[in-house]
Short mmCIF file of C-alpha atoms in Angstrom, two decimals:
data_model
loop_
_atom_site.label_atom_id
_atom_site.label_comp_id
_atom_site.label_asym_id
_atom_site.label_seq_id
_atom_site.Cartn_x
_atom_site.Cartn_y
_atom_site.Cartn_z
CA MET I 1 73.10 -77.02 14.28
CA PRO I 2 73.49 -80.29 12.41
CA PHE I 3 70.67 -81.33 10.16
CA GLY I 4 69.79 -84.44 12.17
CA ARG I 5 69.39 -82.56 15.37
CA SER I 6 67.25 -79.89 13.66
CA VAL I 7 64.90 -82.56 12.34
CA LEU I 8 64.52 -84.08 15.80
CA PHE I 9 63.81 -80.64 17.27
CA ILE I 10 61.05 -79.84 14.71
CA SER I 11 59.43 -83.24 15.19
CA SER I 12 59.38 -82.81 18.96
CA CYS I 13 57.80 -79.37 18.54
CA LEU I 14 55.10 -80.78 16.29
CA LYS I 15 54.31 -83.51 18.79
CA GLY I 16 53.94 -80.88 21.53
CA LEU I 17 51.61 -78.81 19.38
CA ILE I 18 49.49 -81.85 18.62
CA LYS I 19 49.21 -82.60 22.34
CA ILE I 20 48.20 -79.01 23.07
CA TRP I 21 45.65 -79.03 20.22
CA GLY I 22 44.19 -82.18 21.55
CA THR I 23 43.30 -80.50 24.81
CA PHE I 24 40.90 -78.04 22.97
CA PRO I 25 37.16 -79.00 23.16
CA VAL I 26 36.63 -79.63 19.49
CA LYS I 27 33.69 -81.93 20.13
CA SER I 28 31.99 -79.40 22.40
CA THR I 29 32.29 -76.76 19.68
CA TYR I 30 30.22 -78.93 17.38
CA ILE I 31 27.73 -79.47 20.20
CA ILE I 32 27.41 -75.69 20.76
CA SER I 33 26.82 -75.06 17.08
CA GLY I 34 24.16 -77.76 17.06
CA ASN I 35 22.39 -76.29 20.06
CA TRP I 36 22.47 -72.86 18.43
CA LYS I 37 20.79 -74.27 15.36
CA LYS I 38 18.17 -75.94 17.53
CA GLY I 39 17.59 -72.65 19.41
CA ARG I 40 17.17 -70.86 16.14
CA VAL I 41 14.54 -73.37 15.11
CA VAL I 42 12.82 -72.97 18.49
CA LEU I 43 12.75 -69.18 18.11
CA GLY I 44 11.27 -69.52 14.64
CA LEU I 45 8.54 -71.82 15.89
CA ARG I 46 7.70 -69.44 18.74
CA ASN I 47 7.34 -66.48 16.40
CA PHE I 48 5.21 -68.64 14.11
CA HIS I 49 2.86 -69.60 16.95
CA VAL I 50 2.68 -66.02 18.28
CA THR I 51 1.75 -64.78 14.80
CA ASN I 52 -0.97 -67.42 14.58
CA LEU I 53 -2.30 -66.33 17.96
CA TYR I 54 -2.47 -62.71 16.74
CA GLU I 55 -4.52 -63.79 13.73
CA LEU I 56 -6.75 -66.03 15.83
CA LEU I 57 -7.34 -63.12 18.23
CA GLN I 58 -8.48 -60.87 15.39
CA LYS I 59 -10.75 -63.62 14.07
CA SER I 60 -12.28 -64.15 17.53
CA LEU I 61 -13.01 -60.44 17.87
CA TYR I 62 -14.55 -60.39 14.40
CA GLU I 63 -16.80 -63.33 15.34
CA HIS I 64 -17.59 -61.74 18.75
CA ASN I 65 -16.20 -64.82 20.50
CA TYR I 66 -14.87 -62.89 23.50
CA CYS I 67 -14.33 -65.95 25.73
CA ARG I 68 -11.89 -67.47 23.26
CA ALA I 69 -10.28 -64.04 22.78
CA SER I 70 -9.78 -63.81 26.55
CA GLU I 71 -7.98 -67.18 26.62
CA ILE I 72 -5.75 -66.14 23.71
CA LEU I 73 -4.84 -62.93 25.51
CA GLU I 74 -3.86 -64.88 28.62
CA VAL I 75 -1.47 -67.02 26.55
CA LEU I 76 0.01 -64.01 24.76
CA LEU I 77 0.59 -62.06 27.96
CA GLN I 78 2.68 -64.94 29.34
CA CYS I 79 4.97 -64.85 26.29
CA PRO I 80 8.03 -62.57 26.75
CA ASP I 81 8.18 -61.86 23.00
CA CYS I 82 4.58 -60.63 22.83
CA ASP I 83 4.07 -57.22 21.24
CA LEU I 84 1.79 -55.37 23.65
CA SER I 85 1.11 -52.64 21.12
CA ARG I 86 -0.90 -55.20 19.11
CA ILE I 87 -3.01 -56.60 21.94
CA TRP I 88 -3.75 -53.84 24.45
CA GLN I 89 -6.64 -52.35 22.46
CA PRO I 90 -8.25 -55.78 21.80
CA ALA I 91 -7.79 -56.47 25.52
CA ILE I 92 -9.79 -53.31 26.32
CA LYS I 93 -12.57 -54.49 24.01
CA VAL I 94 -12.68 -57.89 25.70
CA LEU I 95 -12.71 -56.32 29.17
CA PHE I 96 -15.48 -53.94 28.14
CA THR I 97 -17.62 -56.91 27.08
CA LEU I 98 -16.86 -59.46 29.80
CA ASP I 99 -16.18 -57.28 32.85
CA PRO I 100 -17.21 -53.64 32.29
CA THR I 101 -16.27 -52.22 35.68
CA SER I 102 -14.16 -49.20 36.40
CA THR I 103 -11.77 -51.00 38.78
CA THR I 104 -10.92 -53.65 36.18
CA PHE I 105 -10.04 -51.08 33.56
CA ILE I 106 -7.94 -48.97 35.90
CA GLU I 107 -6.04 -52.05 37.15
CA PHE I 108 -5.41 -53.13 33.57
CA PHE I 109 -3.99 -49.74 32.59
CA ASN I 110 -1.78 -49.62 35.69
CA ILE I 111 -0.37 -53.09 34.90
CA LEU I 112 0.14 -52.02 31.30
CA LEU I 113 2.10 -48.95 32.37
CA LEU I 114 4.27 -51.05 34.70
CA LYS I 115 5.02 -53.66 32.04
CA ASN I 116 5.85 -50.92 29.56
CA HIS I 117 8.98 -50.02 31.59
CA ALA I 118 10.30 -53.60 31.37
CA LEU I 119 9.80 -53.95 27.62
CA SER I 120 12.57 -53.62 25.09
CA ALA I 121 12.70 -50.71 22.69
CA LYS I 122 11.27 -52.96 19.98
CA PHE I 123 7.97 -53.57 21.77
CA ILE I 124 7.61 -50.35 23.78
CA LEU I 125 4.15 -48.76 23.73
CA ASP I 126 3.06 -45.21 23.08
CA LYS I 127 2.64 -44.11 26.66
CA GLN I 128 0.67 -41.00 25.71
CA ARG I 129 -2.08 -43.12 24.18
CA ILE I 130 -2.24 -45.30 27.29
CA ILE I 131 -2.52 -42.25 29.58
CA MET I 132 -5.24 -40.72 27.41
CA GLU I 133 -7.19 -43.99 27.37
CA LEU I 134 -6.85 -44.25 31.14
CA VAL I 135 -8.13 -40.69 31.60
CA PHE I 136 -10.96 -41.36 29.14
CA TYR I 137 -12.18 -44.46 31.00
CA GLN I 138 -11.93 -42.70 34.35
CA MET I 139 -14.08 -39.92 32.90
CA LYS I 140 -16.49 -42.46 31.43
CA TYR I 141 -17.11 -44.18 34.78
CA GLY I 142 -17.60 -40.91 36.67
CA ASN I 143 -14.22 -40.78 38.43
CA ALA I 144 -13.60 -37.18 37.46
CA THR I 145 -11.42 -36.45 40.50
CA ASP I 146 -9.16 -39.48 39.86
CA ALA I 147 -8.97 -38.68 36.17
CA LEU I 148 -7.96 -35.10 36.92
CA ALA I 149 -5.29 -36.35 39.33
CA THR I 150 -3.93 -38.70 36.64
CA ALA I 151 -3.80 -35.93 34.05
CA GLU I 152 -2.16 -33.50 36.49
CA THR I 153 0.52 -36.09 37.27
CA TYR I 154 1.70 -36.39 33.67
CA LEU I 155 0.97 -32.95 32.19
CA PRO I 156 4.08 -31.17 33.58
CA MET I 157 6.38 -33.76 31.93
CA GLU I 158 7.55 -34.18 28.37
CA PRO I 159 6.01 -35.05 25.92
CA TYR I 160 2.62 -34.80 27.65
CA CYS I 161 2.85 -31.03 28.06
CA ASN I 162 2.68 -30.67 24.25
CA ASN I 163 -0.37 -32.92 23.82
CA PRO I 164 -3.43 -30.74 22.94
CA VAL I 165 -5.97 -33.52 23.49
CA LEU I 166 -4.67 -34.29 26.99
CA HIS I 167 -4.87 -30.58 27.85
CA GLY I 168 -8.43 -30.54 26.52
CA TYR I 169 -9.38 -33.58 28.61
CA THR I 170 -7.95 -31.89 31.69
CA GLY I 171 -9.98 -28.78 30.93
CA LEU I 172 -13.17 -30.84 30.55
CA LEU I 173 -12.55 -32.58 33.88
CA ALA I 174 -11.95 -29.31 35.70
CA TYR I 175 -15.02 -27.82 33.99
CA SER I 176 -17.27 -30.69 35.13
CA LEU I 177 -16.04 -30.38 38.73
CA TRP I 178 -16.53 -26.60 38.59
CA GLU I 179 -20.12 -27.09 37.37
CA GLN I 180 -20.79 -29.56 40.19
CA LEU I 181 -19.75 -26.95 42.74
CA ASN I 182 -21.95 -24.35 41.03
CA THR I 183 -24.90 -26.73 41.30
CA MET I 184 -24.23 -27.17 45.02
CA ILE I 185 -24.20 -23.39 45.47
CA LYS I 186 -27.57 -23.08 43.72
CA GLU I 187 -29.07 -25.84 45.85
CA ASN I 188 -27.80 -24.17 49.01
CA GLU I 189 -29.41 -20.82 48.16
CA PRO I 190 -32.56 -20.05 50.22
CA LYS I 191 -35.68 -20.50 48.17
CA PRO I 192 -38.23 -17.66 48.22
CA GLU I 193 -41.24 -18.43 50.34
CA ILE I 194 -44.54 -18.49 48.48
CA TYR I 195 -47.34 -16.68 50.24
CA LYS I 196 -50.28 -18.94 51.03
CA PRO I 197 -53.50 -17.26 52.19
CA PRO I 198 -54.91 -18.67 55.44
CA LYS I 199 -57.75 -21.11 55.12
CA ARG I 200 -61.19 -20.12 56.29
CA LYS I 201 -62.60 -21.98 59.20
CA ASN I 202 -65.71 -23.08 57.37
CA SER I 203 -63.88 -24.16 54.23
CA SER I 204 -64.71 -27.65 53.12
CA LYS I 205 -61.94 -30.20 53.49
CA LYS I 206 -61.13 -32.67 50.77
CA HIS I 207 -61.58 -36.18 52.06
CA ILE I 208 -58.85 -38.46 50.71
CA PRO I 209 -59.55 -42.20 50.61
CA PRO I 210 -57.34 -44.22 52.97
CA ARG I 211 -55.57 -46.06 50.13
CA GLU I 212 -54.48 -42.81 48.51
CA LYS I 213 -53.28 -41.60 51.91
CA LEU I 214 -51.05 -44.65 52.24
CA LYS I 215 -49.61 -44.17 48.76
CA ARG I 216 -48.95 -40.54 49.44
CA ASN I 217 -47.20 -41.32 52.73
CA ARG I 218 -44.89 -43.76 51.01
CA ASN I 219 -43.50 -41.05 48.78
CA ASP I 220 -43.04 -38.61 51.64
CA TYR I 221 -39.94 -40.32 52.97
CA LYS I 222 -37.01 -39.24 50.83
CA GLU I 223 -33.34 -39.45 51.56
CA GLU I 224 -31.89 -36.12 52.46
CA ILE I 225 -28.88 -35.14 50.35
CA GLU I 226 -26.05 -33.73 52.38
CA ILE I 227 -25.05 -30.35 50.98
CA PRO I 228 -21.57 -29.21 52.06
CA GLU I 229 -21.14 -25.89 53.74
CA ILE I 230 -19.98 -23.08 51.48
CA ASP I 231 -16.87 -21.68 53.14
CA GLU I 232 -13.62 -20.15 51.94
CA GLN I 233 -12.10 -23.54 51.18
CA PHE I 234 -15.11 -24.44 49.04
CA MET I 235 -14.86 -21.18 47.05
CA ASP I 236 -11.08 -21.55 46.64
CA ARG I 237 -11.58 -25.02 45.19
CA ARG I 238 -14.22 -23.67 42.80
CA LYS I 239 -11.88 -20.86 41.69
CA ARG I 240 -9.03 -23.35 41.21
CA TYR I 241 -11.18 -25.56 38.96
CA TYR I 242 -12.25 -22.52 36.91
CA GLU I 243 -8.70 -21.29 36.36
CA MET I 244 -7.39 -24.79 35.63
CA SER I 245 -10.14 -25.43 33.08
CA LEU I 246 -9.66 -22.12 31.29
CA SER I 247 -5.85 -22.37 31.18
CA ASN I 248 -5.92 -25.92 29.80
CA PHE I 249 -8.46 -25.01 27.12
CA LYS I 250 -6.30 -22.06 26.06
CA ARG I 251 -3.20 -24.26 25.97
CA SER I 252 -5.03 -26.88 23.90
CA LEU I 253 -6.23 -24.29 21.37
CA ASP I 254 -2.74 -22.79 21.16
CA LEU I 255 -1.32 -26.20 20.28
CA ASP I 256 -4.16 -27.23 17.95
CA MET I 257 -6.75 -24.71 16.78
CA SER I 258 -8.95 -27.26 15.00
CA ASN I 259 -10.84 -28.74 17.99
CA ASP I 260 -14.17 -26.89 18.22
CA MET I 261 -15.38 -28.79 21.31
CA PHE I 262 -12.70 -27.20 23.50
CA LEU I 263 -13.53 -23.81 21.93
CA ILE I 264 -17.18 -24.08 23.05
CA TYR I 265 -16.30 -24.73 26.69
CA SER I 266 -13.62 -22.05 26.68
CA VAL I 267 -16.15 -19.48 25.44
CA LYS I 268 -18.65 -20.60 28.11
CA LEU I 269 -16.09 -19.94 30.83
CA LEU I 270 -15.16 -16.53 29.44
CA LEU I 271 -18.80 -15.46 29.11
CA HIS I 272 -19.51 -16.64 32.66
CA ASN I 273 -16.82 -14.26 33.87
CA GLU I 274 -18.16 -11.50 31.52
CA GLU I 275 -14.96 -11.39 29.47
CA ILE I 276 -16.80 -10.57 26.25
CA GLU I 277 -13.91 -9.08 24.28
CA GLU I 278 -11.62 -11.98 25.15
CA ALA I 279 -14.29 -14.48 24.03
CA ILE I 280 -14.79 -12.65 20.72
CA THR I 281 -11.01 -12.60 20.13
CA VAL I 282 -10.71 -16.35 20.77
CA ILE I 283 -13.62 -17.15 18.43
CA GLN I 284 -12.28 -14.82 15.73
CA ASN I 285 -8.86 -16.50 15.84
CA PHE I 286 -10.57 -19.88 15.51
CA CYS I 287 -12.59 -18.69 12.49
CA ASP I 288 -9.47 -17.27 10.83
CA ASN I 289 -7.66 -20.60 11.21
CA ASN I 290 -10.72 -22.74 10.35
CA PRO I 291 -12.89 -20.80 7.87
CA SER I 292 -14.87 -23.91 6.87
CA VAL I 293 -15.83 -25.00 10.42
CA LEU I 294 -19.41 -23.90 11.17
CA THR I 295 -19.04 -23.96 14.96
CA GLY I 296 -16.80 -20.90 15.03
CA HIS I 297 -19.10 -18.81 12.81
CA ARG I 298 -22.16 -19.83 14.82
CA LEU I 299 -20.50 -18.98 18.14
CA LEU I 300 -19.27 -15.64 16.84
CA PHE I 301 -22.75 -14.72 15.59
CA GLU I 302 -24.46 -15.75 18.84
CA VAL I 303 -21.99 -13.83 21.03
CA LEU I 304 -22.14 -10.67 18.90
CA HIS I 305 -25.93 -10.80 18.56
CA THR I 306 -26.39 -11.31 22.31
CA TYR I 307 -23.76 -8.98 23.76
CA LYS I 308 -22.97 -6.56 20.88
CA SER I 309 -26.36 -6.05 19.26
CA PHE I 310 -25.77 -2.28 18.99
CA ASP I 311 -22.86 -2.96 16.60
CA SER I 312 -23.60 -3.86 12.97
CA LYS I 313 -20.78 -6.41 12.88
CA TRP I 314 -23.15 -9.18 13.95
CA VAL I 315 -25.12 -8.65 10.73
CA GLU I 316 -22.03 -9.22 8.55
CA VAL I 317 -21.08 -12.29 10.57
CA GLY I 318 -24.63 -13.63 10.29
CA GLN I 319 -24.65 -13.20 6.51
CA ALA I 320 -21.33 -15.06 6.23
CA TYR I 321 -22.62 -17.86 8.46
CA HIS I 322 -25.88 -18.21 6.50
CA ARG I 323 -23.92 -18.26 3.25
CA ILE I 324 -21.86 -21.20 4.53
CA ASP I 325 -24.81 -23.03 6.13
CA PRO I 326 -28.09 -21.97 4.46
CA VAL I 327 -29.98 -24.96 5.90
CA SER I 328 -29.28 -24.04 9.52
CA PRO I 329 -32.30 -23.75 11.85
CA PRO I 330 -34.08 -20.49 10.92
CA GLU I 331 -34.30 -19.31 14.53
CA LYS I 332 -30.50 -19.39 14.77
CA VAL I 333 -29.54 -16.83 12.14
CA LEU I 334 -32.19 -16.31 9.43
CA ASN I 335 -35.01 -14.93 11.58
CA PRO I 336 -32.79 -12.41 13.47
CA LEU I 337 -31.40 -11.10 10.17
CA ILE I 338 -34.86 -10.82 8.55
CA GLU I 339 -36.17 -9.00 11.63
CA HIS I 340 -33.20 -6.61 11.51
CA TYR I 341 -33.73 -5.67 7.86
CA THR I 342 -37.49 -5.40 8.35
CA GLN I 343 -36.90 -2.96 11.20
CA VAL I 344 -34.50 -0.97 8.99
CA ILE I 345 -37.20 -0.71 6.31
CA LYS I 346 -39.79 0.48 8.84
CA ASN I 347 -37.46 3.17 10.18
CA THR I 348 -36.42 4.47 6.73
CA ILE I 349 -38.32 7.04 4.68
CA GLU I 350 -39.02 6.48 0.99
CA GLU I 351 -36.54 9.15 -0.15
CA GLU I 352 -33.58 7.16 1.23
CA ARG I 353 -33.71 4.68 -1.62
CA GLU I 354 -30.18 3.31 -1.21
CA ILE I 355 -30.87 2.07 2.31
CA LEU I 356 -34.15 0.49 1.22
CA VAL I 357 -32.55 -1.15 -1.82
CA ASP I 358 -29.78 -2.59 0.33
CA ALA I 359 -32.27 -3.95 2.90
CA TYR I 360 -34.54 -5.56 0.29
CA TYR I 361 -31.53 -6.95 -1.56
CA ASN I 362 -30.21 -8.65 1.58
CA ILE I 363 -33.64 -10.10 2.40
CA CYS I 364 -33.94 -11.53 -1.13
CA GLU I 365 -30.41 -12.93 -0.96
CA LEU I 366 -31.10 -14.73 2.31
CA LEU I 367 -34.43 -16.13 1.11
CA PHE I 368 -33.00 -17.22 -2.24
CA GLN I 369 -30.26 -19.13 -0.43
CA ARG I 370 -32.93 -20.78 1.66
CA ILE I 371 -35.16 -21.73 -1.28
CA GLU I 372 -32.26 -22.93 -3.42
CA HIS I 373 -31.32 -25.50 -0.80
CA GLY I 374 -34.81 -26.98 -0.58
CA ASP I 375 -36.64 -25.19 2.25
CA ASP I 376 -40.36 -25.88 1.72
CA ASN I 377 -41.77 -23.13 3.92
CA PRO I 378 -44.34 -21.27 1.73
CA ASN I 379 -43.93 -18.10 3.79
CA TYR I 380 -40.43 -17.77 2.33
CA LEU I 381 -41.96 -17.75 -1.15
CA TYR I 382 -44.43 -15.02 -0.21
CA LYS I 383 -41.70 -12.95 1.41
CA THR I 384 -39.38 -13.45 -1.57
CA ILE I 385 -41.96 -12.24 -4.09
CA GLU I 386 -42.87 -9.24 -1.94
CA SER I 387 -39.23 -8.25 -1.29
CA PHE I 388 -38.21 -8.66 -4.93
CA VAL I 389 -41.08 -6.47 -6.16
CA TRP I 390 -40.03 -3.70 -3.75
CA LEU I 391 -36.38 -4.12 -4.73
CA GLU I 392 -37.29 -3.74 -8.39
CA TYR I 393 -39.36 -0.66 -7.52
CA PHE I 394 -36.71 1.17 -5.48
CA ASP I 395 -33.71 0.21 -7.62
CA ASN I 396 -32.51 2.74 -10.18
CA ARG I 397 -33.15 2.52 -13.89
CA GLN I 398 -30.05 0.43 -14.53
CA LYS I 399 -31.32 -2.18 -12.03
CA VAL I 400 -27.82 -2.72 -10.65
CA LYS I 401 -28.87 -4.58 -7.51
CA VAL I 402 -31.47 -6.64 -9.34
CA LYS I 403 -28.89 -7.77 -11.89
CA GLU I 404 -26.43 -8.54 -9.12
CA LEU I 405 -29.05 -10.61 -7.31
CA LEU I 406 -29.98 -12.58 -10.44
CA GLN I 407 -26.46 -12.89 -11.81
CA ASN I 408 -26.14 -16.60 -11.08
CA ARG I 409 -29.74 -17.62 -10.53
CA GLY I 410 -32.03 -15.62 -12.81
CA GLU I 411 -31.98 -18.07 -15.72
CA TRP I 412 -32.31 -20.92 -13.31
CA PHE I 413 -35.56 -19.52 -11.88
CA ARG I 414 -36.94 -18.37 -15.21
CA GLU I 415 -36.44 -21.76 -16.84
CA TYR I 416 -38.14 -23.29 -13.82
CA LEU I 417 -35.48 -25.97 -13.40
CA PHE I 418 -35.75 -25.84 -9.63
CA TYR I 419 -39.30 -27.13 -9.70
CA THR I 420 -39.02 -29.68 -12.49
CA GLN I 421 -35.82 -31.39 -11.32
CA ARG I 422 -35.32 -30.96 -7.59
CA LYS I 423 -38.52 -29.79 -6.00
CA VAL I 424 -41.45 -31.71 -4.54
CA VAL I 425 -44.35 -29.25 -4.52
CA ASN I 426 -46.92 -29.88 -1.81
CA SER I 427 -49.94 -28.05 -3.25
CA LEU I 428 -51.30 -26.21 -6.26
CA TRP I 429 -50.88 -22.94 -4.38
CA GLU I 430 -47.17 -23.57 -4.01
CA HIS I 431 -46.86 -24.58 -7.66
CA GLN I 432 -48.50 -21.37 -8.80
CA CYS I 433 -46.39 -19.36 -6.37
CA TYR I 434 -43.20 -20.65 -7.99
CA LYS I 435 -44.61 -19.70 -11.37
CA ILE I 436 -45.36 -16.18 -10.12
CA LEU I 437 -41.84 -15.91 -8.73
CA SER I 438 -40.47 -16.98 -12.10
CA ALA I 439 -42.63 -14.36 -13.82
CA CYS I 440 -41.60 -11.61 -11.39
CA LEU I 441 -37.93 -12.38 -11.94
CA SER I 442 -38.43 -11.87 -15.68
CA TYR I 443 -38.63 -8.10 -15.14
CA ASN I 444 -36.80 -7.24 -18.40
CA GLU I 445 -38.61 -9.91 -20.42
CA PRO I 446 -42.30 -9.51 -19.59
CA MET I 447 -44.31 -12.69 -19.90
CA GLY I 448 -47.42 -12.68 -21.98
CA GLY I 449 -50.61 -14.57 -21.41
CA LYS I 450 -52.51 -15.06 -18.20
CA LEU I 451 -49.43 -15.76 -16.10
CA GLY I 452 -47.91 -12.44 -17.14
CA LYS I 453 -51.15 -10.66 -16.23
CA LEU I 454 -51.18 -12.42 -12.88
CA ALA I 455 -47.61 -11.29 -12.19
CA GLU I 456 -48.53 -7.69 -13.04
CA LYS I 457 -51.52 -7.83 -10.72
CA VAL I 458 -49.30 -9.22 -7.96
CA ARG I 459 -46.90 -6.28 -8.43
CA GLU I 460 -49.76 -3.79 -8.27
CA TYR I 461 -51.18 -5.51 -5.20
CA ILE I 462 -47.84 -5.37 -3.34
CA LEU I 463 -46.93 -1.80 -4.38
CA ALA I 464 -50.33 -0.65 -3.14
CA GLY I 465 -49.04 -1.37 0.35
CA ASN I 466 -50.82 -4.66 0.91
CA TYR I 467 -49.27 -7.61 2.67
CA PHE I 468 -48.92 -10.28 0.02
CA ARG I 469 -50.73 -13.52 0.66
CA TYR I 470 -50.90 -15.64 -2.44
CA GLU I 471 -54.33 -17.14 -1.86
CA ARG I 472 -55.98 -13.69 -1.95
CA ALA I 473 -54.27 -12.59 -5.16
CA PHE I 474 -54.97 -15.87 -6.91
CA TYR I 475 -58.61 -15.79 -5.77
CA ASN I 476 -59.06 -12.34 -7.33
CA PHE I 477 -57.45 -13.50 -10.55
CA VAL I 478 -59.72 -16.54 -10.88
CA ARG I 479 -62.76 -14.43 -10.05
CA GLN I 480 -61.86 -11.95 -12.79
CA SER I 481 -61.42 -14.79 -15.26
CA LYS I 482 -65.10 -15.51 -14.46
CA LYS I 483 -65.87 -19.16 -14.90
CA HIS I 484 -64.03 -21.69 -16.99
CA ASN I 485 -65.46 -25.15 -17.60
CA GLY I 486 -67.90 -24.66 -14.73
CA ILE I 487 -65.20 -24.18 -12.10
CA ASN I 488 -65.87 -21.53 -9.46
CA ALA I 489 -63.26 -19.81 -7.29
CA SER I 490 -64.93 -21.26 -4.22
CA ARG I 491 -63.83 -24.73 -5.37
CA LEU I 492 -60.15 -23.82 -5.10
CA SER I 493 -60.03 -24.71 -1.43
CA ASP I 494 -61.18 -28.23 -2.33
CA LEU I 495 -58.56 -28.38 -5.06
CA ASP I 496 -55.84 -27.32 -2.66
CA SER I 497 -56.85 -29.90 -0.07
CA ASP I 498 -56.65 -32.77 -2.58
CA ASN I 499 -53.46 -32.94 -4.67
CA SER I 500 -54.25 -36.12 -6.60
CA ASP I 501 -53.69 -36.36 -10.35
CA ASP I 502 -57.41 -37.10 -10.89
CA ASN I 503 -58.36 -33.56 -9.89
CA VAL I 504 -55.76 -32.12 -12.25
CA GLU I 505 -57.11 -34.15 -15.16
CA HIS I 506 -60.71 -33.22 -14.27
CA TYR I 507 -59.95 -29.48 -14.20
CA GLY I 508 -58.39 -29.21 -17.65
CA TRP I 509 -58.53 -25.41 -17.50
CA TRP I 510 -55.51 -25.51 -15.17
CA GLU I 511 -53.11 -26.61 -17.93
CA GLU I 512 -54.54 -24.04 -20.31
CA MET I 513 -54.07 -21.17 -17.83
CA ILE I 514 -50.70 -22.07 -16.31
CA GLY I 515 -48.95 -24.44 -18.68
CA THR I 516 -47.80 -27.96 -18.21
CA TYR I 517 -48.56 -29.05 -14.67
CA GLN I 518 -46.31 -31.54 -12.97
CA THR I 519 -46.66 -32.55 -9.37
CA HIS I 520 -45.75 -35.36 -7.00
CA ASP I 521 -47.83 -37.02 -4.37
CA THR I 522 -46.71 -36.01 -0.94
#
């Protein structure tokens, strides 16, 4: 092709390309990019305002301004980019304050569950928490049947079937319905008729004033409660609630063995059906997995003491429980153990010294634990002194049990640190009783002076078979010391009734006989 023609061909091609390029929407491309930038700015402003609304919502809740919080929630719920996970719990708080009705809460949770399906993965809620809150509020407002239906709907599905708390809630709901049916059965039982002797014809009648008659007649009209008939359907429903409650409690404990509330109700159900061994096994597993939780040890002791009192295992469990919780109510564990060892001592002859030593040692150990943790009952002091004297008497020459008992606390008692640092003594009798206990514990280092003589007389008094009461022993000691500074033993009752420092300063013989006296006003 000649050069001229080739140039014309290339120029024509370029002109065609320019025409084609001119048809492209170059201007619209710039417009689109501008709109995109504007949209980006709009999205940034929206997020900024939503964040400010979140902060203002928290501030309103902190200031208890629930009306303003309600308006903020209405604005946030209309925004499609609102994170429901940040506002559903504040919304519950606002509803609880402004409109605390069961229907409002249930409607709110239903709407929340429906909106949760339409949310993106970024803002999706934890559905398990919503279901548990819904069940909780249904339980709170007395809708146990509806709450049980809600829990039964979700429990067979994943991941609800592996939720121990939801299983426990279901067990509690079934347990409450089962108890309601038991109450109906008791109310439907025929009450025994009380025999009333016939009145004599000539018996005087009590004349009631007319006003009192009117008042009495007003209270006679009471609404009759309809009690359903107890038929097979009623008993089947009761059995179903029992089995559902027990199975859900077991499932909850299998998934999480740390919840003691579900353990208590599970044991109640087992004991109601007289499944004693099963109840003991469940409690023992709980104690093995949670050795520091007191509920398991207390339940195990109560079940063994009530249903297995012929077995000595309840004594070991009681000692372990009292060692963990020495300030528990004495009627729970301390008194039964003391009564047991006291009965062992009564039924044992003097030649069986090992049994007696073991019994007195355990009594002293229990009472020392009690006194060390601040129990102010003076009877524990009397019992401690008496038991320790007998333990020292029956123990062998090496005093093995006595040394074992005082291994970590002998110096502490002998130096009297318990009284001077931690103890508030209520009377002079109690003060002197602690001093006697300190003297008795110094069995290998006899104290001299009047306090040592008093301790020896206390030992003789107890070993003579007398029941130790401190007032009697102290009275004899003061009487033998005759009179000091004009103080008679008969005045001790007045001294005990008044614990003021003036009396202590007036009776200077007290410091000379006992040592430095320190007390606190009660």
